[in-house]
Coordinates of C-alpha atoms in Angstrom, one line a residue:
Chain A
M264 CA -5.1 76.8 3.0
H265 CA -5.7 76.8 6.7
P266 CA -8.9 78.5 7.6
A267 CA -8.6 81.4 9.6
K268 CA -10.9 82.2 12.0
S269 CA -11.0 85.9 11.6
V270 CA -11.1 85.5 7.7
I271 CA -14.1 84.0 7.5
F272 CA -16.1 86.1 9.9
F273 CA -15.0 88.9 7.9
T274 CA -15.7 88.1 4.4
L275 CA -19.3 86.5 6.2
L276 CA -20.1 89.3 8.1
S277 CA -18.6 92.2 5.1
G278 CA -20.5 89.7 2.5
L279 CA -24.0 90.2 5.1
G280 CA -23.8 93.8 6.2
L281 CA -23.5 95.0 2.1
G282 CA -26.5 92.3 0.8
V283 CA -28.5 94.2 4.0
M284 CA -27.5 97.5 2.5
N285 CA -28.4 96.4 -0.5
I286 CA -31.5 95.7 0.5
A287 CA -31.9 98.2 2.1
F288 CA -31.2 100.8 -1.4
A289 CA -33.5 98.2 -3.4
A290 CA -36.1 99.4 -1.4
I291 CA -35.1 103.3 -1.1
L292 CA -35.2 103.1 -4.7
S293 CA -38.5 102.0 -4.9
G294 CA -40.0 104.0 -3.2
H295 CA -40.1 102.9 0.9
T296 CA -38.2 106.0 2.1
G297 CA -39.0 108.1 5.3
S298 CA -39.3 105.0 7.2
A299 CA -37.7 104.0 10.6
R300 CA -37.6 100.2 8.9
V301 CA -35.0 101.5 6.4
G302 CA -33.3 103.2 8.2
L303 CA -32.4 100.4 10.6
I304 CA -31.8 98.0 8.3
L305 CA -28.8 100.8 7.0
V306 CA -27.4 100.1 10.8
L307 CA -27.5 96.8 10.7
G308 CA -25.1 95.8 7.2
V309 CA -23.2 99.3 8.7
F310 CA -22.4 97.4 11.7
C311 CA -22.0 94.0 9.5
L312 CA -19.8 95.3 7.8
G313 CA -17.6 97.3 10.5
S314 CA -17.3 94.3 12.6
G315 CA -16.3 92.6 9.2
L316 CA -13.6 94.7 9.2
V317 CA -12.5 94.5 12.1
C318 CA -12.4 90.8 12.4
S319 CA -10.0 91.5 9.4
L320 CA -7.5 93.4 11.9
W321 CA -7.5 90.2 13.5
H322 CA -5.6 88.1 10.9
L323 CA -2.6 90.9 10.4
G324 CA 0.4 91.1 12.3
H325 CA 0.5 94.7 12.5
P326 CA -2.7 96.1 12.8
E327 CA -2.0 99.3 14.2
R328 CA -0.7 100.1 10.4
A329 CA -3.6 98.2 8.6
W330 CA -4.2 102.1 7.5
R331 CA -1.4 101.6 5.1
A332 CA -3.4 99.0 3.4
L333 CA -5.5 101.8 1.9
S334 CA -2.2 103.0 -0.6
Q335 CA -1.7 100.2 -2.9
W336 CA -5.2 100.3 -4.8
R337 CA -3.6 100.6 -8.1
S338 CA -2.3 97.3 -8.0
S339 CA -3.5 95.1 -5.4
W340 CA -7.7 93.6 -4.9
L341 CA -6.8 93.8 -1.1
S342 CA -6.1 97.6 -1.8
R343 CA -9.2 98.0 -3.6
E344 CA -11.3 96.0 -1.3
G345 CA -10.3 98.3 1.8
V346 CA -10.8 101.5 -0.3
M347 CA -14.2 100.5 -1.3
A348 CA -15.4 99.1 1.8
C349 CA -14.4 102.7 3.2
V350 CA -16.4 104.0 0.4
A351 CA -18.7 101.7 1.3
F352 CA -19.7 103.4 4.3
L353 CA -20.5 106.7 3.1
P354 CA -23.8 106.0 1.7
P355 CA -25.7 104.9 3.8
L356 CA -24.2 107.6 6.5
A357 CA -25.3 110.1 4.2
W358 CA -28.5 108.9 3.8
L359 CA -28.8 108.2 8.1
G360 CA -27.1 111.5 8.6
L361 CA -29.7 113.5 6.6
E362 CA -33.1 111.9 7.0
Y363 CA -32.7 112.0 11.1
L364 CA -30.3 114.7 11.7
A365 CA -31.0 117.6 8.8
E366 CA -33.1 118.1 5.9
P367 CA -34.2 114.9 4.4
L368 CA -33.0 114.5 0.5
N369 CA -35.6 114.8 -2.3
R370 CA -37.1 111.8 -4.4
N371 CA -34.4 112.4 -7.2
L372 CA -31.4 112.8 -4.6
E373 CA -32.6 109.9 -2.6
A374 CA -32.4 107.7 -5.8
Y375 CA -29.1 108.9 -7.1
L376 CA -28.1 107.8 -3.6
A377 CA -29.1 104.6 -3.6
I378 CA -28.5 103.8 -7.2
L379 CA -24.2 104.5 -6.0
A380 CA -24.7 102.3 -2.8
L381 CA -26.1 99.7 -5.1
I382 CA -22.6 100.1 -7.6
V383 CA -20.9 100.6 -5.0
N384 CA -21.4 97.5 -2.4
V385 CA -21.4 95.7 -5.8
V386 CA -18.2 96.6 -6.6
T387 CA -16.8 95.6 -3.2
I388 CA -17.8 92.8 -2.7
H389 CA -16.6 92.0 -5.8
C390 CA -13.4 93.5 -5.1
T391 CA -12.9 91.4 -1.8
A392 CA -13.8 88.2 -4.2
M393 CA -10.7 89.0 -6.5
I394 CA -8.6 88.8 -3.8
Y395 CA -8.5 85.0 -3.8
A396 CA -9.4 84.6 -7.1
S397 CA -6.6 86.5 -8.3
L398 CA -4.4 84.1 -6.7
K399 CA -3.0 81.9 -9.6
P400 CA -1.1 79.5 -7.0
I401 CA -4.5 78.0 -5.6
P402 CA -6.6 76.9 -8.9
A403 CA -9.3 76.1 -6.4
W404 CA -10.0 79.8 -6.3
H405 CA -8.3 80.8 -9.4
N406 CA -11.7 80.9 -11.8
G407 CA -15.3 82.7 -12.1
Y408 CA -16.9 80.9 -9.8
T409 CA -15.3 82.8 -7.0
P410 CA -16.5 85.7 -7.6
L411 CA -20.0 84.3 -8.4
N412 CA -20.7 83.4 -5.1
Y413 CA -19.6 85.7 -3.4
Q414 CA -22.3 88.3 -5.1
L415 CA -25.1 85.8 -4.6
L416 CA -24.5 84.5 -1.1
S417 CA -24.2 88.4 -0.3
L418 CA -27.4 88.8 -1.7
M419 CA -28.7 86.1 0.1
S420 CA -27.7 86.5 3.6
G421 CA -28.7 90.1 2.5
S422 CA -32.4 89.4 1.9
I423 CA -32.8 86.6 4.7
I424 CA -32.0 88.7 7.4
S425 CA -33.2 92.0 6.0
L426 CA -36.8 89.3 5.6
W427 CA -37.2 88.6 9.0
L428 CA -36.3 92.1 10.1
L429 CA -39.3 93.7 8.4
N430 CA -41.3 91.0 9.8
L431 CA -41.5 91.8 13.4
Y432 CA -42.5 95.6 12.1
A433 CA -45.0 93.2 10.2
V434 CA -44.1 94.4 6.7
R435 CA -43.4 91.5 4.3
P436 CA -43.6 92.6 0.4
P437 CA -44.0 90.6 -1.7
V438 CA -41.1 91.8 -4.0
L439 CA -39.1 90.3 -1.1
Y440 CA -39.8 87.2 -0.5
I441 CA -39.2 86.8 -4.1
V442 CA -36.4 87.8 -4.7
T443 CA -35.1 86.4 -0.9
A444 CA -36.3 82.8 -2.6
L445 CA -34.5 83.9 -5.9
A446 CA -31.1 84.0 -4.2
V447 CA -31.5 81.5 -1.9
V448 CA -31.9 79.3 -4.6
L449 CA -29.2 81.5 -7.5
A450 CA -26.3 81.1 -4.4
A451 CA -27.3 76.8 -4.2
V452 CA -26.9 75.7 -7.6
A453 CA -23.8 78.4 -8.3
K454 CA -22.1 76.7 -4.8
I455 CA -23.1 73.2 -5.9
G456 CA -22.0 73.5 -9.5
Y457 CA -19.0 75.5 -7.8
W458 CA -18.3 71.7 -5.9
R459 CA -19.3 69.7 -8.6
F460 CA -16.0 72.2 -10.6
L461 CA -13.8 71.3 -7.9
H462 CA -14.3 67.2 -8.3
V463 CA -14.0 67.2 -11.8
R464 CA -11.5 70.1 -12.9
K465 CA -8.4 69.0 -14.6
P466 CA -5.4 69.8 -12.4
I467 CA -2.9 73.3 -13.4
F468 CA 0.5 72.4 -11.5
N469 CA 1.8 69.1 -11.4
I470 CA 5.1 68.2 -9.4
N471 CA 6.6 68.1 -12.8
Q472 CA 6.4 71.7 -14.1
A473 CA 7.3 72.6 -10.4
L474 CA 10.9 71.2 -10.3
G475 CA 11.0 71.3 -14.4
V476 CA 12.5 67.8 -14.6
S477 CA 10.4 64.5 -16.6
G478 CA 10.2 61.8 -15.1
D479 CA 7.7 59.5 -12.0
I480 CA 8.9 62.6 -8.9
R481 CA 8.2 61.8 -5.5
A482 CA 9.3 63.5 -2.6
F483 CA 11.7 61.4 -0.3
D484 CA 14.0 63.4 2.1
P485 CA 11.7 66.4 3.9
P486 CA 13.5 69.6 3.3
H487 CA 12.7 70.4 7.7
S488 CA 11.8 67.5 10.1
A489 CA 8.8 69.1 11.5
A490 CA 6.2 71.2 10.2
N491 CA 7.1 75.3 9.3
Y492 CA 4.7 79.0 8.3
L493 CA 4.2 76.9 4.6
M494 CA 3.0 73.6 5.4
K495 CA 1.0 74.7 8.1
E496 CA -1.0 77.8 5.9
M497 CA -1.0 76.4 3.0
M498 CA -1.2 73.0 3.3
F499 CA -4.1 72.6 6.0
D500 CA -4.5 69.1 6.8
F501 CA -7.8 67.7 7.7
A502 CA -9.7 63.9 7.0
R503 CA -11.1 64.4 3.0
Q504 CA -13.8 62.5 4.2
R505 CA -15.6 65.3 5.6
I506 CA -15.9 67.5 3.0
L507 CA -19.0 65.2 2.2
P508 CA -20.6 65.4 5.3
L509 CA -20.2 68.8 5.4
Q510 CA -21.2 69.8 2.0
I511 CA -24.8 68.3 3.1
L512 CA -24.2 70.8 6.0
T513 CA -23.8 72.8 4.6
L514 CA -26.7 72.8 2.2
L515 CA -29.1 72.2 4.6
L516 CA -28.4 75.0 6.9
A517 CA -27.6 77.8 4.6
F518 CA -30.0 77.1 1.5
V519 CA -33.2 74.4 2.3
I520 CA -33.5 76.0 5.8
P521 CA -33.6 79.3 4.8
L522 CA -35.5 78.1 2.1
L523 CA -38.3 76.9 3.8
Y524 CA -38.4 79.5 6.5
V525 CA -39.0 82.1 3.0
G526 CA -41.9 79.3 1.7
L527 CA -43.4 79.2 5.4
S528 CA -43.3 82.8 6.4
W529 CA -45.3 83.7 3.7
W530 CA -47.8 81.2 3.9
G531 CA -48.3 80.8 8.2
G532 CA -48.5 84.8 8.3
V533 CA -46.5 87.3 10.3
Q534 CA -45.7 85.5 13.4
F535 CA -44.3 82.3 11.8
G536 CA -41.9 84.8 10.4
I537 CA -41.2 86.6 13.3
Y538 CA -40.8 83.5 15.7
F539 CA -38.8 81.2 13.4
G540 CA -37.3 84.0 11.6
G541 CA -34.4 84.1 14.3
M542 CA -33.5 80.9 14.4
A543 CA -33.3 80.7 10.3
G544 CA -31.0 83.4 10.2
L545 CA -29.1 81.2 12.9
S546 CA -29.1 78.4 10.6
M547 CA -27.7 80.2 7.5
L548 CA -25.5 81.6 9.8
V549 CA -23.7 78.4 10.7
G550 CA -24.8 77.0 7.5
L551 CA -22.3 80.0 5.8
V552 CA -19.4 79.5 8.5
C553 CA -19.4 75.8 7.1
E554 CA -19.3 76.7 3.4
R555 CA -16.1 79.4 4.3
W556 CA -14.0 77.0 6.2
L557 CA -14.8 74.0 3.2
F558 CA -13.5 77.4 0.6
F559 CA -10.9 77.2 2.4
A560 CA -9.9 73.6 3.7
C561 CA -10.7 72.3 0.1
A562 CA -8.1 75.1 -1.6
E563 CA -4.9 73.1 -2.5
H564 CA -1.7 75.9 -3.1
S565 CA 1.5 75.1 -5.4
V566 CA 3.7 75.1 -3.3
S567 CA 2.0 71.5 -1.6
L568 CA 4.0 70.0 -5.1
Y569 CA 7.6 70.6 -3.2
Y570 CA 5.9 68.9 0.0
G571 CA 4.5 65.9 -1.9
S572 CA 2.1 66.6 -3.6
R573 CA 1.6 65.3 -7.6
Q574 CA -0.8 67.9 -8.8
V575 CA -2.1 70.5 -8.0
Chain B
M543 CA 5.1 101.1 -4.2
T544 CA 3.5 97.5 -5.3
S545 CA 3.3 98.5 -8.8
L546 CA 6.2 97.0 -10.7
P547 CA 9.0 98.8 -11.4
Q548 CA 9.3 99.4 -15.5
T549 CA 12.6 98.3 -17.1
R550 CA 14.0 98.7 -20.2
Q551 CA 15.7 95.5 -21.5
G552 CA 19.1 94.8 -20.9
A553 CA 18.5 96.1 -17.6
K554 CA 20.2 94.5 -14.7
K555 CA 18.3 91.6 -13.1
L556 CA 20.4 89.6 -10.4
G557 CA 19.7 86.5 -9.9
L558 CA 21.2 82.9 -9.2
V559 CA 21.2 80.4 -11.3
I560 CA 21.4 76.7 -9.3
D561 CA 22.7 72.8 -10.8
L562 CA 20.2 70.5 -9.8
D563 CA 22.7 68.2 -11.3
I564 CA 25.5 69.1 -8.8
C565 CA 23.9 69.9 -5.8
V566 CA 24.1 67.1 -3.4
G567 CA 21.6 68.3 -0.5
C568 CA 24.5 69.4 1.7
Q569 CA 22.1 72.2 2.7
A570 CA 25.0 74.2 3.7
C571 CA 23.5 76.9 1.2
A572 CA 20.1 76.7 3.7
V573 CA 22.6 76.7 7.0
S574 CA 24.9 80.2 6.0
C575 CA 21.7 81.8 4.3
K576 CA 20.2 81.5 8.0
E577 CA 23.3 82.4 10.2
W578 CA 23.9 85.3 7.5
N579 CA 20.4 86.8 8.1
G580 CA 20.7 86.1 11.7
G581 CA 22.1 89.5 11.5
G582 CA 21.1 91.2 8.6
H583 CA 18.9 93.2 6.7
S584 CA 15.7 90.3 8.0
A585 CA 17.6 90.2 10.9
P586 CA 16.0 88.2 13.5
L587 CA 15.1 85.7 11.8
T588 CA 12.2 84.1 14.6
D589 CA 12.6 80.8 15.7
S590 CA 10.1 79.2 18.1
S591 CA 10.8 76.1 20.1
P592 CA 14.3 75.3 18.7
Y593 CA 15.4 72.8 20.7
G594 CA 12.0 71.5 21.2
E595 CA 9.2 69.1 19.8
N596 CA 8.4 70.5 17.3
P597 CA 10.7 73.6 15.8
D598 CA 9.6 76.2 13.3
G599 CA 11.4 79.1 12.0
I600 CA 12.0 81.0 9.2
W601 CA 14.7 80.0 6.4
F602 CA 15.0 82.1 3.6
N603 CA 16.3 78.4 1.4
R604 CA 15.1 74.8 2.3
V605 CA 16.6 71.8 0.0
H606 CA 13.7 69.7 -0.8
S607 CA 15.0 66.4 -2.1
F608 CA 12.8 64.1 -4.8
E609 CA 13.1 60.6 -5.8
I610 CA 12.8 60.3 -10.2
S611 CA 12.0 57.4 -11.6
D612 CA 12.4 56.7 -15.4
A613 CA 10.9 54.3 -17.8
D614 CA 13.1 51.6 -17.3
G615 CA 12.9 51.8 -13.3
Q616 CA 16.4 53.1 -13.1
S617 CA 15.8 55.7 -9.6
R618 CA 18.1 58.9 -8.7
L619 CA 18.0 61.3 -6.4
L620 CA 17.3 64.9 -7.0
Y621 CA 18.2 67.3 -4.0
F622 CA 16.0 70.4 -4.8
P623 CA 17.0 74.4 -3.4
R624 CA 14.2 76.5 -3.3
S625 CA 14.2 79.5 -2.4
C626 CA 12.9 83.2 -3.9
L627 CA 13.3 83.3 -8.1
H628 CA 12.8 87.4 -7.7
C629 CA 10.8 87.2 -10.7
D630 CA 9.8 89.8 -13.2
D631 CA 6.4 89.9 -12.6
A632 CA 6.5 89.1 -9.2
P633 CA 2.6 88.7 -8.3
C634 CA 4.1 88.8 -4.1
V635 CA 4.4 92.4 -5.3
T636 CA 1.4 93.8 -6.7
V637 CA -1.3 92.2 -4.6
C638 CA 0.9 93.9 -1.6
P639 CA -2.1 96.1 0.1
T640 CA 1.2 98.9 1.9
G641 CA 3.8 99.0 -0.4
A642 CA 5.7 96.8 1.9
S643 CA 6.8 94.6 -1.2
Y644 CA 8.3 95.4 -3.4
K645 CA 10.9 95.2 -6.9
R646 CA 13.9 97.6 -7.0
A647 CA 14.2 98.7 -10.4
E648 CA 18.2 99.2 -10.3
D649 CA 19.0 94.9 -10.1
G650 CA 15.3 93.8 -9.7
I651 CA 15.8 92.7 -6.1
V652 CA 12.3 91.9 -4.7
L653 CA 12.3 92.7 -0.9
V654 CA 10.1 93.6 1.9
D655 CA 9.8 96.5 4.2
A656 CA 9.1 95.8 7.0
D657 CA 8.2 98.7 8.4
L658 CA 5.4 99.2 5.7
C659 CA 4.8 95.8 6.9
I660 CA 1.3 94.7 8.4
G661 CA 2.1 90.8 7.6
C662 CA -1.8 89.9 6.3
K663 CA 0.5 86.9 4.3
L664 CA -1.5 87.6 0.8
C665 CA 2.1 87.7 -1.0
S666 CA 3.1 84.4 0.2
W667 CA -0.2 83.2 -1.2
A668 CA 0.2 84.5 -4.2
C669 CA 4.1 82.9 -4.6
P670 CA 3.6 79.6 -6.2
Y671 CA 7.1 78.9 -5.0
G672 CA 6.7 79.6 -1.2
A673 CA 9.4 81.9 -0.9
R674 CA 7.8 83.9 1.3
E675 CA 7.3 83.1 5.4
Y676 CA 5.3 85.4 8.0
D677 CA 7.4 85.8 11.3
E678 CA 4.8 85.1 14.2
D679 CA 7.4 87.5 16.3
D680 CA 7.6 90.4 14.1
G681 CA 4.7 89.9 12.8
V682 CA 6.2 91.0 9.5
M683 CA 7.1 88.7 6.0
K684 CA 10.6 87.5 5.6
K685 CA 12.1 86.6 1.8
C686 CA 15.6 85.6 0.2
T687 CA 17.1 88.7 0.2
L688 CA 19.5 88.2 -2.6
C689 CA 22.0 89.2 -0.1
V690 CA 21.4 92.5 -0.8
D691 CA 23.3 93.6 2.5
K692 CA 26.2 91.4 1.6
I693 CA 26.9 91.7 -2.5
Y694 CA 26.9 95.8 -1.8
N695 CA 28.9 95.8 0.9
P696 CA 32.0 97.9 0.9
N697 CA 33.4 96.1 4.8
L698 CA 33.7 93.1 2.4
P699 CA 36.3 92.0 0.6
R700 CA 34.9 91.7 -3.6
S701 CA 35.1 88.1 -3.5
S702 CA 33.0 87.8 -0.6
R703 CA 30.4 90.2 -2.6
L704 CA 28.0 87.6 -3.3
P705 CA 24.6 85.8 -1.7
A706 CA 25.7 83.9 1.7
C707 CA 24.1 80.6 -0.4
V708 CA 26.5 81.2 -3.2
S709 CA 30.0 81.4 -1.2
A710 CA 28.9 78.4 1.0
C711 CA 28.0 75.7 -1.7
P712 CA 31.6 73.7 -1.7
T713 CA 29.9 71.9 -5.3
G714 CA 29.8 75.3 -7.2
A715 CA 25.9 73.9 -7.8
R716 CA 24.7 77.9 -7.1
S717 CA 26.3 81.4 -9.2
F718 CA 25.1 84.3 -8.9
G719 CA 25.5 87.1 -11.6
D720 CA 23.5 89.8 -13.9
L721 CA 20.7 88.0 -15.9
G722 CA 19.9 90.8 -17.6
D723 CA 23.1 91.0 -19.4
A724 CA 23.1 88.1 -22.6
D725 CA 26.9 88.4 -22.0
S726 CA 27.5 87.3 -18.4
H727 CA 28.9 84.7 -17.1
I728 CA 25.6 83.1 -15.7
S729 CA 23.7 84.0 -19.1
Q730 CA 25.8 81.9 -21.0
L731 CA 26.1 79.3 -17.9
V732 CA 22.4 79.2 -18.4
R733 CA 22.4 79.0 -21.9
Q734 CA 24.9 76.3 -22.4
R735 CA 23.2 74.0 -19.9
H736 CA 19.3 74.9 -20.9
G737 CA 18.3 76.5 -17.9
Y738 CA 14.6 76.8 -17.4
D739 CA 12.4 79.0 -15.8
L740 CA 11.1 77.1 -12.8
L741 CA 6.9 76.5 -13.1
S742 CA 6.9 78.8 -16.2
E743 CA 3.4 77.7 -15.8
A744 CA 2.5 81.0 -13.3
Q745 CA 3.6 83.4 -15.3
C746 CA 5.9 84.6 -12.9
Q747 CA 9.0 85.2 -15.0
P748 CA 11.8 83.8 -12.6
T749 CA 15.2 85.6 -12.6
N750 CA 16.9 82.8 -11.1
Q751 CA 17.7 79.8 -13.3
Y752 CA 17.6 75.8 -12.7
L753 CA 20.3 73.9 -14.6
P754 CA 18.4 70.2 -15.3
P755 CA 20.1 67.2 -14.3
R756 CA 22.2 65.6 -16.9
P757 CA 21.0 61.8 -18.0
K758 CA 22.3 59.6 -16.4
R759 CA 24.8 57.3 -18.0
N760 CA 23.3 54.0 -19.1
S761 CA 23.9 51.9 -22.0
Q762 CA 20.8 54.0 -23.6
N763 CA 23.1 57.0 -24.0
E764 CA 26.7 56.0 -23.9
S765 CA 27.9 58.8 -25.1
Q766 CA 31.9 58.7 -24.6
G767 CA 31.7 54.9 -26.6
E768 CA 32.8 54.1 -23.1
E769 CA 32.0 50.4 -21.9
V770 CA 29.9 51.1 -18.5
K771 CA 31.3 48.2 -16.0
R772 CA 27.7 46.8 -14.8
L773 CA 27.4 44.0 -12.0
P774 CA 27.3 40.8 -13.3
A775 CA 23.5 38.8 -13.7
S776 CA 22.6 36.9 -9.9
T777 CA 23.0 33.5 -11.8
K778 CA 26.2 34.0 -11.0
D779 CA 27.7 33.2 -7.4
T780 CA 28.4 35.7 -4.5
A781 CA 32.1 34.8 -4.6
S782 CA 32.5 36.4 -8.3
L783 CA 29.4 38.5 -8.2
L784 CA 31.6 40.2 -5.0
K785 CA 34.6 40.1 -7.4
G786 CA 33.1 41.1 -9.8
W787 CA 32.3 44.4 -7.8
M788 CA 35.6 44.5 -6.4
N789 CA 36.8 44.9 -10.0
K790 CA 34.3 47.6 -10.4
L791 CA 34.9 49.4 -7.3
L792 CA 39.1 49.4 -7.4
P793 CA 40.5 51.8 -9.3
T794 CA 42.7 49.9 -11.8
A795 CA 44.6 51.0 -15.3
K796 CA 42.2 49.5 -17.1
N797 CA 38.5 51.2 -15.9
E798 CA 39.9 53.9 -14.0
A799 CA 38.0 56.9 -15.3

């Protein structure tokens, strides 16, 4: 599948924003309330989610009609994701509004708001993942790894950025260090597991099924002399030798360097946490862009069976 | 509305039946479809750089060809027209977030409402057959309309109220009718010729049916007891090979089919 920049940045930023918000609401739930730091992290989360949604508009032929995409939540995961993303803005805006413009909530209500927000955010990430995982013609996405990886990468990216931000305020909660380290490790394991699955999985569709004819079949005359929308969108052509180097690069930038940062920041103190947090965050974001690119580029669509592939 | 319509058993399901045995790959269906839809429901069908180096454009019907080799090393060509199959369980309909992609309850035709479509392309990702294409110029998705503007058109004579591809096919490889009616002409055709769902593993319940190529006549399956003339073995000299070939080719009282 063609890796569109708009979709890469949409999934990356929205996952990051929701992950950051989850860390903030988890902090609120565990009592760290009434602080500007939590407010700042929520603002960052809202900003990232909003930017991600704006990025997704670039992918559209008619972005001015995008509001219509909220109407078919009964059948469409994309519509459900749109609705949930809009709902996901409400708890942080409610908390920020009440905290700074009105009376702060009492503890109980605040805890309920935080729980609601966490549930809404997890559901939103799931809906985003299901846009891709629900597509049967793309076996590389149509499996349980897709929703799992979206959740873990959101948690990982949100916690790394939150950790750095809190270091700027010299706040270094041990719980967050543990959660972040676990998130990075789990996300790395799940990602490696997904890549391994792609490598060993049995093909779901083959050319004989695609045509309904038995025998040894190969493509003969193409239906058109130059590439068309289907080929450009579903049959992204790139050198397969690039996959392994990009996977290694992703592991290093998105997982190893951030994990090193977590460890060294814990033992190195606040100065280390501040100065190297930016680099680790940037490394993670670049690594996640690589990961997104691979997610799209390595996915094959069943239409390629009509254009020369033997199996998908 | 992108929920699929509830239809009862025996409801009208208009669709095509494509005979892979007699399609000769002439591309008349592809061209006539392009021409009809240049002026109808989905007009215009964009072409970019049509006379340039890398022409690209929207076509609803594309004719592929494949070479099939069997176990004996015999080869044959298969011409394969590919267009929207107007599936019963159309994934392109349910994934649409705006309701632009819909399946008509009255005849099962799957269409795109170009006024609602936002061009997110998810329907083209969801379709296993590649039936939907994105129009760069209009910013919307386009697909085979089963010539909904031709089959019901009161300004055309009845004999013309067929999809353009069916009207154009010179070999009669394409048929149109109600596949929901078990007694219709094309339902009978599908039963006789063992028509099948394309890529049934994708579970889209396609309406369009494909008729398989008939087995090639060779010494393994001479059905009529008629001896099939084969070229003599290569141990013979060129003159007798040529004579044998000419004998086979030219109709005579003896070997006229």
